[in-house]
Tab-separated table of N, CA, C and O in Angstrom:
chain	number	residue	atom	x	y	z
A	1	MET	N	-5.082	29.930	-16.567
A	1	MET	CA	-4.025	29.773	-17.559
A	1	MET	C	-3.148	31.014	-17.521
A	1	MET	O	-3.643	32.129	-17.374
A	2	ILE	N	-1.856	30.791	-17.654
A	2	ILE	CA	-0.885	31.881	-17.727
A	2	ILE	C	-0.462	32.021	-19.176
A	2	ILE	O	-0.051	31.043	-19.807
A	3	LEU	N	-0.584	33.213	-19.713
A	3	LEU	CA	-0.135	33.500	-21.072
A	3	LEU	C	1.034	34.465	-20.995
A	3	LEU	O	0.961	35.482	-20.297
A	4	LEU	N	2.115	34.128	-21.701
A	4	LEU	CA	3.321	34.946	-21.684
A	4	LEU	C	3.779	35.253	-23.090
A	4	LEU	O	3.642	34.412	-23.982
A	5	ARG	N	4.348	36.423	-23.257
A	5	ARG	CA	5.049	36.730	-24.496
A	5	ARG	C	6.504	36.989	-24.157
A	5	ARG	O	6.812	37.831	-23.307
A	6	LEU	N	7.393	36.225	-24.784
A	6	LEU	CA	8.823	36.432	-24.638
A	6	LEU	C	9.301	37.297	-25.793
A	6	LEU	O	8.868	37.114	-26.936
A	7	GLU	N	10.200	38.213	-25.491
A	7	GLU	CA	10.656	39.198	-26.471
A	7	GLU	C	11.990	38.803	-27.085
A	7	GLU	O	12.690	37.914	-26.570
A	8	PRO	N	12.359	39.478	-28.188
A	8	PRO	CA	13.616	39.162	-28.862
A	8	PRO	C	14.806	39.160	-27.905
A	8	PRO	O	14.934	40.029	-27.036
A	9	GLY	N	15.649	38.124	-28.058
A	9	GLY	CA	16.862	38.001	-27.266
A	9	GLY	C	16.686	37.228	-25.976
A	9	GLY	O	17.683	36.804	-25.377
A	10	MET	N	15.449	37.054	-25.509
A	10	MET	CA	15.232	36.293	-24.270
A	10	MET	C	15.540	34.819	-24.524
A	10	MET	O	15.468	34.349	-25.656
A	11	ASP	N	15.896	34.112	-23.469
A	11	ASP	CA	16.191	32.687	-23.565
A	11	ASP	C	14.949	31.897	-23.160
A	11	ASP	O	14.502	31.995	-22.015
A	12	LEU	N	14.393	31.138	-24.080
A	12	LEU	CA	13.156	30.390	-23.851
A	12	LEU	C	13.267	29.464	-22.641
A	12	LEU	O	12.412	29.477	-21.753
A	13	MET	N	14.310	28.669	-22.557
A	13	MET	CA	14.479	27.722	-21.460
A	13	MET	C	14.614	28.456	-20.132
A	13	MET	O	13.959	28.107	-19.144
A	14	ALA	N	15.433	29.482	-20.083
A	14	ALA	CA	15.646	30.232	-18.843
A	14	ALA	C	14.356	30.869	-18.357
A	14	ALA	O	14.076	30.891	-17.150
A	15	GLU	N	13.556	31.383	-19.260
A	15	GLU	CA	12.298	32.016	-18.874
A	15	GLU	C	11.312	30.997	-18.306
A	15	GLU	O	10.599	31.280	-17.347
A	16	MET	N	11.263	29.802	-18.891
A	16	MET	CA	10.382	28.774	-18.347
A	16	MET	C	10.886	28.301	-16.983
A	16	MET	O	10.095	28.080	-16.069
A	17	GLU	N	12.214	28.154	-16.829
A	17	GLU	CA	12.778	27.735	-15.549
A	17	GLU	C	12.530	28.775	-14.458
A	17	GLU	O	12.434	28.436	-13.286
A	18	ALA	N	12.410	30.034	-14.835
A	18	ALA	CA	12.220	31.111	-13.865
A	18	ALA	C	10.764	31.265	-13.418
A	18	ALA	O	10.499	31.971	-12.448
A	19	LEU	N	9.841	30.600	-14.106
A	19	LEU	CA	8.437	30.710	-13.710
A	19	LEU	C	8.248	30.128	-12.315
A	19	LEU	O	8.784	29.073	-11.996
A	20	GLU	N	7.493	30.805	-11.499
A	20	GLU	CA	7.233	30.328	-10.142
A	20	GLU	C	5.910	29.586	-10.093
A	20	GLU	O	5.049	29.867	-9.262
A	21	VAL	N	5.745	28.644	-11.001
A	21	VAL	CA	4.519	27.858	-11.098
A	21	VAL	C	4.900	26.451	-11.540
A	21	VAL	O	5.878	26.267	-12.259
A	22	GLU	N	4.147	25.474	-11.064
A	22	GLU	CA	4.274	24.111	-11.574
A	22	GLU	C	3.049	23.851	-12.424
A	22	GLU	O	1.944	24.271	-12.073
A	23	GLY	N	3.235	23.185	-13.542
A	23	GLY	CA	2.089	22.907	-14.389
A	23	GLY	C	2.488	22.390	-15.749
A	23	GLY	O	3.616	21.955	-15.962
A	24	ALA	N	1.511	22.471	-16.660
A	24	ALA	CA	1.693	21.958	-18.012
A	24	ALA	C	1.827	23.102	-18.999
A	24	ALA	O	0.997	24.018	-19.028
A	25	VAL	N	2.879	23.046	-19.797
A	25	VAL	CA	3.014	23.961	-20.929
A	25	VAL	C	2.199	23.325	-22.042
A	25	VAL	O	2.517	22.231	-22.507
A	26	VAL	N	1.113	23.985	-22.430
A	26	VAL	CA	0.186	23.378	-23.382
A	26	VAL	C	0.316	23.942	-24.784
A	26	VAL	O	-0.203	23.356	-25.741
A	27	SER	N	1.023	25.072	-24.922
A	27	SER	CA	1.168	25.661	-26.243
A	27	SER	C	2.370	26.572	-26.261
A	27	SER	O	2.676	27.237	-25.276
A	28	GLY	N	3.054	26.581	-27.365
A	28	GLY	CA	4.148	27.510	-27.581
A	28	GLY	C	4.345	27.723	-29.067
A	28	GLY	O	4.432	26.758	-29.826
A	29	ILE	N	4.351	28.987	-29.472
A	29	ILE	CA	4.605	29.336	-30.870
A	29	ILE	C	5.550	30.520	-30.901
A	29	ILE	O	5.676	31.245	-29.919
A	30	GLY	N	6.207	30.710	-32.019
A	30	GLY	CA	7.103	31.847	-32.159
A	30	GLY	C	8.307	31.480	-32.998
A	30	GLY	O	8.265	30.529	-33.784
A	31	SER	N	9.379	32.244	-32.816
A	31	SER	CA	10.574	32.002	-33.614
A	31	SER	C	11.822	32.081	-32.754
A	31	SER	O	11.872	32.800	-31.757
A	32	LEU	N	12.834	31.311	-33.166
A	32	LEU	CA	14.098	31.218	-32.441
A	32	LEU	C	15.269	31.421	-33.402
A	32	LEU	O	15.156	31.159	-34.606
A	33	HIS	N	16.391	31.874	-32.835
A	33	HIS	CA	17.626	31.965	-33.619
A	33	HIS	C	18.248	30.589	-33.827
A	33	HIS	O	18.952	30.366	-34.811
A	34	GLY	N	17.994	29.675	-32.918
A	34	GLY	CA	18.540	28.326	-32.990
A	34	GLY	C	18.012	27.537	-31.816
A	34	GLY	O	17.320	28.073	-30.948
A	35	VAL	N	18.332	26.248	-31.791
A	35	VAL	CA	17.861	25.395	-30.712
A	35	VAL	C	18.776	24.184	-30.582
A	35	VAL	O	19.378	23.739	-31.563
A	36	ARG	N	18.888	23.687	-29.354
A	36	ARG	CA	19.601	22.430	-29.097
A	36	ARG	C	18.556	21.433	-28.606
A	36	ARG	O	17.797	21.732	-27.681
A	37	ILE	N	18.492	20.266	-29.248
A	37	ILE	CA	17.506	19.249	-28.875
A	37	ILE	C	18.187	17.896	-28.707
A	37	ILE	O	19.232	17.640	-29.302
A	38	ARG	N	17.566	17.059	-27.859
A	38	ARG	CA	17.985	15.659	-27.740
A	38	ARG	C	16.968	14.835	-28.505
A	38	ARG	O	15.772	14.948	-28.289
A	39	THR	N	17.445	14.005	-29.404
A	39	THR	CA	16.567	13.183	-30.223
A	39	THR	C	16.251	11.866	-29.524
A	39	THR	O	16.796	11.574	-28.458
A	40	ALA	N	15.390	11.062	-30.141
A	40	ALA	CA	14.951	9.800	-29.548
A	40	ALA	C	16.110	8.841	-29.282
A	40	ALA	O	16.047	8.046	-28.348
A	41	ASP	N	17.180	8.902	-30.081
A	41	ASP	CA	18.331	8.015	-29.844
A	41	ASP	C	19.362	8.651	-28.908
A	41	ASP	O	20.473	8.165	-28.789
A	42	GLU	N	18.972	9.759	-28.264
A	42	GLU	CA	19.765	10.480	-27.277
A	42	GLU	C	20.926	11.264	-27.870
A	42	GLU	O	21.808	11.722	-27.146
A	43	SER	N	20.915	11.466	-29.192
A	43	SER	CA	21.878	12.363	-29.812
A	43	SER	C	21.482	13.802	-29.484
A	43	SER	O	20.309	14.106	-29.287
A	44	ILE	N	22.474	14.679	-29.438
A	44	ILE	CA	22.210	16.100	-29.235
A	44	ILE	C	22.455	16.804	-30.565
A	44	ILE	O	23.524	16.664	-31.162
A	45	LEU	N	21.447	17.524	-31.023
A	45	LEU	CA	21.544	18.289	-32.263
A	45	LEU	C	21.465	19.775	-31.958
A	45	LEU	O	20.627	20.200	-31.157
A	46	THR	N	22.319	20.566	-32.594
A	46	THR	CA	22.206	22.012	-32.549
A	46	THR	C	21.732	22.446	-33.922
A	46	THR	O	22.370	22.137	-34.929
A	47	VAL	N	20.586	23.109	-33.950
A	47	VAL	CA	19.975	23.534	-35.211
A	47	VAL	C	20.023	25.055	-35.258
A	47	VAL	O	19.513	25.726	-34.360
A	48	GLU	N	20.650	25.589	-36.295
A	48	GLU	CA	20.744	27.038	-36.468
A	48	GLU	C	19.498	27.554	-37.170
A	48	GLU	O	18.905	26.868	-37.998
A	49	GLY	N	19.114	28.763	-36.859
A	49	GLY	CA	17.906	29.363	-37.415
A	49	GLY	C	18.191	30.266	-38.581
A	49	GLY	O	19.287	30.257	-39.110
A	50	PRO	N	17.150	30.982	-38.958
A	50	PRO	CA	15.917	31.223	-38.205
A	50	PRO	C	15.006	29.989	-38.211
A	50	PRO	O	14.967	29.240	-39.179
A	51	LEU	N	14.290	29.825	-37.089
A	51	LEU	CA	13.398	28.678	-36.910
A	51	LEU	C	12.031	29.147	-36.441
A	51	LEU	O	11.934	30.072	-35.638
A	52	GLU	N	10.995	28.468	-36.913
A	52	GLU	CA	9.637	28.677	-36.409
A	52	GLU	C	9.306	27.541	-35.463
A	52	GLU	O	9.548	26.372	-35.787
A	53	ILE	N	8.756	27.857	-34.291
A	53	ILE	CA	8.288	26.816	-33.378
A	53	ILE	C	6.956	26.310	-33.913
A	53	ILE	O	5.999	27.064	-34.050
A	54	ILE	N	6.901	25.036	-34.233
A	54	ILE	CA	5.685	24.395	-34.734
A	54	ILE	C	4.869	23.845	-33.581
A	54	ILE	O	3.646	23.891	-33.572
A	55	SER	N	5.560	23.328	-32.573
A	55	SER	CA	4.899	22.734	-31.418
A	55	SER	C	5.836	22.822	-30.232
A	55	SER	O	7.052	22.679	-30.388
A	56	LEU	N	5.266	23.068	-29.051
A	56	LEU	CA	6.042	23.102	-27.830
A	56	LEU	C	5.103	22.760	-26.689
A	56	LEU	O	4.058	23.398	-26.546
A	57	GLN	N	5.457	21.727	-25.927
A	57	GLN	CA	4.653	21.357	-24.765
A	57	GLN	C	5.491	20.563	-23.789
A	57	GLN	O	6.555	20.078	-24.131
A	58	GLY	N	4.986	20.455	-22.552
A	58	GLY	CA	5.707	19.693	-21.538
A	58	GLY	C	5.245	20.064	-20.153
A	58	GLY	O	4.118	20.520	-19.963
A	59	THR	N	6.148	19.884	-19.176
A	59	THR	CA	5.808	20.170	-17.795
A	59	THR	C	6.879	21.046	-17.155
A	59	THR	O	8.055	21.002	-17.526
A	60	ILE	N	6.426	21.833	-16.180
A	60	ILE	CA	7.307	22.625	-15.334
A	60	ILE	C	7.090	22.112	-13.918
A	60	ILE	O	5.949	22.076	-13.439
A	61	THR	N	8.159	21.661	-13.267
A	61	THR	CA	8.065	21.149	-11.907
A	61	THR	C	9.048	21.893	-11.016
A	61	THR	O	9.864	22.679	-11.518
A	62	GLY	N	8.981	21.611	-9.731
A	62	GLY	CA	9.958	22.171	-8.818
A	62	GLY	C	11.363	21.691	-9.114
A	62	GLY	O	12.342	22.262	-8.630
A	63	ASP	N	11.487	20.657	-9.930
A	63	ASP	CA	12.786	20.088	-10.300
A	63	ASP	C	13.273	20.532	-11.670
A	63	ASP	O	14.292	20.053	-12.148
A	64	GLY	N	12.523	21.425	-12.335
A	64	GLY	CA	12.943	21.914	-13.640
A	64	GLY	C	11.873	21.753	-14.693
A	64	GLY	O	10.706	21.501	-14.390
A	65	VAL	N	12.277	21.920	-15.936
A	65	VAL	CA	11.338	21.824	-17.051
A	65	VAL	C	11.630	20.586	-17.885
A	65	VAL	O	12.772	20.148	-17.998
A	66	HIS	N	10.571	20.017	-18.447
A	66	HIS	CA	10.678	18.899	-19.381
A	66	HIS	C	9.825	19.295	-20.580
A	66	HIS	O	8.600	19.219	-20.538
A	67	ILE	N	10.489	19.748	-21.620
A	67	ILE	CA	9.809	20.340	-22.772
A	67	ILE	C	10.217	19.615	-24.046
A	67	ILE	O	11.399	19.350	-24.270
A	68	HIS	N	9.227	19.325	-24.872
A	68	HIS	CA	9.483	18.821	-26.219
A	68	HIS	C	9.114	19.914	-27.202
A	68	HIS	O	8.151	20.657	-26.993
A	69	ILE	N	9.895	20.001	-28.274
A	69	ILE	CA	9.722	21.070	-29.238
A	69	ILE	C	9.895	20.523	-30.648
A	69	ILE	O	10.681	19.608	-30.881
A	70	ALA	N	9.120	21.081	-31.579
A	70	ALA	CA	9.310	20.838	-33.003
A	70	ALA	C	9.496	22.193	-33.660
A	70	ALA	O	8.741	23.138	-33.377
A	71	VAL	N	10.519	22.297	-34.491
A	71	VAL	CA	10.818	23.552	-35.175
A	71	VAL	C	10.962	23.304	-36.672
A	71	VAL	O	11.356	22.218	-37.099
A	72	ALA	N	10.635	24.334	-37.455
A	72	ALA	CA	10.792	24.268	-38.908
A	72	ALA	C	11.820	25.300	-39.338
A	72	ALA	O	11.822	26.436	-38.840
A	73	ASP	N	12.687	24.897	-40.275
A	73	ASP	CA	13.665	25.841	-40.805
A	73	ASP	C	13.065	26.600	-41.988
A	73	ASP	O	11.885	26.443	-42.313
A	74	SER	N	13.871	27.408	-42.649
A	74	SER	CA	13.359	28.263	-43.725
A	74	SER	C	12.899	27.481	-44.952
A	74	SER	O	12.164	28.004	-45.779
A	75	SER	N	13.285	26.206	-45.051
A	75	SER	CA	12.807	25.379	-46.164
A	75	SER	C	11.564	24.582	-45.787
A	75	SER	O	11.003	23.866	-46.609
A	76	GLY	N	11.157	24.688	-44.522
A	76	GLY	CA	9.977	23.955	-44.060
A	76	GLY	C	10.291	22.591	-43.472
A	76	GLY	O	9.391	21.894	-43.023
A	77	SER	N	11.568	22.216	-43.443
A	77	SER	CA	11.946	20.939	-42.829
A	77	SER	C	11.760	21.040	-41.325
A	77	SER	O	12.111	22.043	-40.711
A	78	VAL	N	11.208	19.962	-40.742
A	78	VAL	CA	10.878	19.964	-39.316
A	78	VAL	C	11.765	18.975	-38.568
A	78	VAL	O	11.977	17.855	-39.019
A	79	LEU	N	12.263	19.419	-37.414
A	79	LEU	CA	13.020	18.583	-36.491
A	79	LEU	C	12.419	18.778	-35.112
A	79	LEU	O	11.915	19.853	-34.791
A	80	GLY	N	12.505	17.745	-34.296
A	80	GLY	CA	11.972	17.903	-32.954
A	80	GLY	C	12.620	16.969	-31.978
A	80	GLY	O	13.344	16.041	-32.350
A	81	GLY	N	12.356	17.228	-30.711
A	81	GLY	CA	12.866	16.394	-29.638
A	81	GLY	C	12.767	17.124	-28.316
A	81	GLY	O	11.993	18.065	-28.156
A	82	HIS	N	13.582	16.689	-27.371
A	82	HIS	CA	13.620	17.226	-26.009
A	82	HIS	C	14.454	18.507	-26.009
A	82	HIS	O	15.606	18.498	-26.430
A	83	LEU	N	13.867	19.607	-25.568
A	83	LEU	CA	14.563	20.896	-25.563
A	83	LEU	C	15.723	20.876	-24.577
A	83	LEU	O	15.544	20.584	-23.396
A	84	LYS	N	16.918	21.172	-25.059
A	84	LYS	CA	18.118	21.169	-24.222
A	84	LYS	C	18.727	22.559	-24.063
A	84	LYS	O	19.711	22.718	-23.360
A	85	GLY	N	18.182	23.561	-24.702
A	85	GLY	CA	18.723	24.904	-24.532
A	85	GLY	C	19.101	25.530	-25.852
A	85	GLY	O	18.631	25.119	-26.913
A	86	TYR	N	20.004	26.567	-25.775
A	86	TYR	CA	20.439	27.327	-26.947
A	86	TYR	C	19.215	27.798	-27.723
A	86	TYR	O	19.026	27.469	-28.884
A	87	CYS	N	18.348	28.547	-27.053
A	87	CYS	CA	17.062	28.887	-27.663
A	87	CYS	C	16.704	30.349	-27.426
A	87	CYS	O	15.802	30.662	-26.672
A	88	ARG	N	17.453	31.240	-28.074
A	88	ARG	CA	17.189	32.678	-27.989
A	88	ARG	C	16.022	33.037	-28.907
A	88	ARG	O	15.969	32.624	-30.070
A	89	VAL	N	15.113	33.819	-28.350
A	89	VAL	CA	13.931	34.260	-29.100
A	89	VAL	C	14.371	35.181	-30.234
A	89	VAL	O	15.175	36.090	-30.043
A	90	ARG	N	13.820	34.924	-31.412
A	90	ARG	CA	14.126	35.751	-32.582
A	90	ARG	C	13.183	36.941	-32.646
A	90	ARG	O	13.617	38.082	-32.578
A	91	THR	N	11.887	36.723	-32.821
A	91	THR	CA	10.926	37.830	-32.882
A	91	THR	C	9.960	37.808	-31.709
A	91	THR	O	9.684	38.842	-31.111
A	92	THR	N	9.451	36.638	-31.384
A	92	THR	CA	8.517	36.501	-30.275
A	92	THR	C	8.339	35.029	-29.957
A	92	THR	O	8.570	34.179	-30.815
A	93	VAL	N	7.954	34.733	-28.734
A	93	VAL	CA	7.464	33.411	-28.365
A	93	VAL	C	6.253	33.647	-27.469
A	93	VAL	O	6.312	34.455	-26.543
A	94	GLU	N	5.162	32.956	-27.787
A	94	GLU	CA	3.946	33.031	-26.987
A	94	GLU	C	3.753	31.680	-26.319
A	94	GLU	O	3.717	30.656	-26.993
A	95	LEU	N	3.653	31.693	-24.984
A	95	LEU	CA	3.516	30.467	-24.201
A	95	LEU	C	2.192	30.458	-23.458
A	95	LEU	O	1.747	31.500	-22.976
A	96	ALA	N	1.594	29.274	-23.337
A	96	ALA	CA	0.406	29.072	-22.509
A	96	ALA	C	0.731	27.965	-21.516
A	96	ALA	O	1.117	26.866	-21.909
A	97	VAL	N	0.578	28.275	-20.221
A	97	VAL	CA	0.891	27.345	-19.137
A	97	VAL	C	-0.339	27.207	-18.252
A	97	VAL	O	-0.915	28.205	-17.821
A	98	ILE	N	-0.741	25.965	-17.993
A	98	ILE	CA	-1.837	25.706	-17.058
A	98	ILE	C	-1.222	25.275	-15.736
A	98	ILE	O	-0.572	24.230	-15.660
A	99	PRO	N	-1.402	26.075	-14.667
A	99	PRO	CA	-0.837	25.715	-13.363
A	99	PRO	C	-1.483	24.457	-12.797
A	99	PRO	O	-2.660	24.182	-13.045
A	100	TYR	N	-0.676	23.698	-12.031
A	100	TYR	CA	-1.162	22.536	-11.296
A	100	TYR	C	-1.092	22.894	-9.818
A	100	TYR	O	-0.071	23.397	-9.352
A	101	HIS	N	-2.162	22.646	-9.091
A	101	HIS	CA	-2.227	23.114	-7.713
A	101	HIS	C	-1.788	22.076	-6.682
A	101	HIS	O	-1.857	22.336	-5.494
A	102	GLY	N	-1.305	20.931	-7.123
A	102	GLY	CA	-0.664	19.970	-6.239
A	102	GLY	C	0.839	20.169	-6.351
A	102	GLY	O	1.320	21.281	-6.545
A	103	LYS	N	1.592	19.088	-6.276
A	103	LYS	CA	3.046	19.136	-6.426
A	103	LYS	C	3.471	18.197	-7.543
A	103	LYS	O	2.976	17.074	-7.642
A	104	LEU	N	4.355	18.672	-8.364
A	104	LEU	CA	4.960	17.867	-9.422
A	104	LEU	C	6.438	17.722	-9.116
A	104	LEU	O	7.117	18.706	-8.843
A	105	ARG	N	6.943	16.511	-9.155
A	105	ARG	CA	8.352	16.244	-8.891
A	105	ARG	C	8.887	15.266	-9.926
A	105	ARG	O	8.145	14.586	-10.599
A	106	ARG	N	10.188	15.177	-9.988
A	106	ARG	CA	10.863	14.204	-10.843
A	106	ARG	C	11.664	13.278	-9.939
A	106	ARG	O	12.432	13.743	-9.097
A	107	VAL	N	11.450	11.978	-10.102
A	107	VAL	CA	12.164	10.980	-9.305
A	107	VAL	C	12.764	9.934	-10.238
A	107	VAL	O	12.208	9.654	-11.305
A	108	MET	N	13.884	9.359	-9.821
A	108	MET	CA	14.557	8.367	-10.648
A	108	MET	C	13.683	7.123	-10.788
A	108	MET	O	13.161	6.605	-9.818
A	109	ASP	N	13.515	6.679	-12.017
A	109	ASP	CA	12.787	5.452	-12.325
A	109	ASP	C	13.814	4.434	-12.791
A	109	ASP	O	14.426	4.607	-13.852
A	110	ASP	N	14.030	3.391	-11.999
A	110	ASP	CA	15.045	2.386	-12.329
A	110	ASP	C	14.748	1.671	-13.640
A	110	ASP	O	15.658	1.181	-14.301
A	111	ARG	N	13.473	1.605	-14.026
A	111	ARG	CA	13.113	0.926	-15.276
A	111	ARG	C	13.572	1.708	-16.498
A	111	ARG	O	13.977	1.124	-17.501
A	112	THR	N	13.505	3.043	-16.440
A	112	THR	CA	13.855	3.854	-17.602
A	112	THR	C	15.255	4.449	-17.516
A	112	THR	O	15.831	4.824	-18.535
A	113	GLY	N	15.757	4.595	-16.290
A	113	GLY	CA	17.050	5.240	-16.111
A	113	GLY	C	16.971	6.758	-16.135
A	113	GLY	O	18.001	7.435	-16.177
A	114	TYR	N	15.760	7.299	-16.113
A	114	TYR	CA	15.548	8.742	-16.141
A	114	TYR	C	14.756	9.177	-14.925
A	114	TYR	O	14.043	8.390	-14.311
A	115	ARG	N	14.840	10.465	-14.646
A	115	ARG	CA	13.983	11.058	-13.627
A	115	ARG	C	12.614	11.288	-14.271
A	115	ARG	O	12.497	12.070	-15.204
A	116	GLU	N	11.601	10.597	-13.785
A	116	GLU	CA	10.268	10.628	-14.373
A	116	GLU	C	9.309	11.414	-13.479
A	116	GLU	O	9.553	11.591	-12.278
A	117	LEU	N	8.206	11.845	-14.060
A	117	LEU	CA	7.236	12.688	-13.376
A	117	LEU	C	6.497	11.921	-12.273
A	117	LEU	O	6.044	10.810	-12.468
A	118	LEU	N	6.397	12.556	-11.115
A	118	LEU	CA	5.602	12.063	-9.997
A	118	LEU	C	4.575	13.149	-9.678
A	118	LEU	O	4.945	14.282	-9.387
A	119	VAL	N	3.293	12.803	-9.787
A	119	VAL	CA	2.206	13.759	-9.555
A	119	VAL	C	1.659	13.528	-8.156
A	119	VAL	O	1.218	12.431	-7.830
A	120	LEU	N	1.717	14.565	-7.323
A	120	LEU	CA	1.236	14.498	-5.951
A	120	LEU	C	0.058	15.440	-5.782
A	120	LEU	O	0.059	16.536	-6.343
A	121	ASP	N	-0.919	15.041	-4.984
A	121	ASP	CA	-2.067	15.926	-4.720
A	121	ASP	C	-1.691	17.027	-3.769
A	121	ASP	O	-0.843	16.958	-2.974
């Protein structure tokens, strides 16, 4: 398992994209200044902080990252969805990534219209 701490001002998405590992992001906690997410109806929301990361998980492949995130604002209201960026670390972010020793790729799935995960040994 790879454990990382991201420091204030770092970009969460950029740091995950820069990892030279393919695998599963199994945990993420910390705080952000704001976040951009895609919701289930494919709307894009920009949420201003301060925000606490309640949950963060997904995959890192040679084709990029696919991360879902839930964040809480200062009133405790929670929003979540597909992480799209605009995610500067406020105080800290702690990530846990389990490497996969095969190959992970994203390929177009005609049924969904999205690039979906392909797991190769």
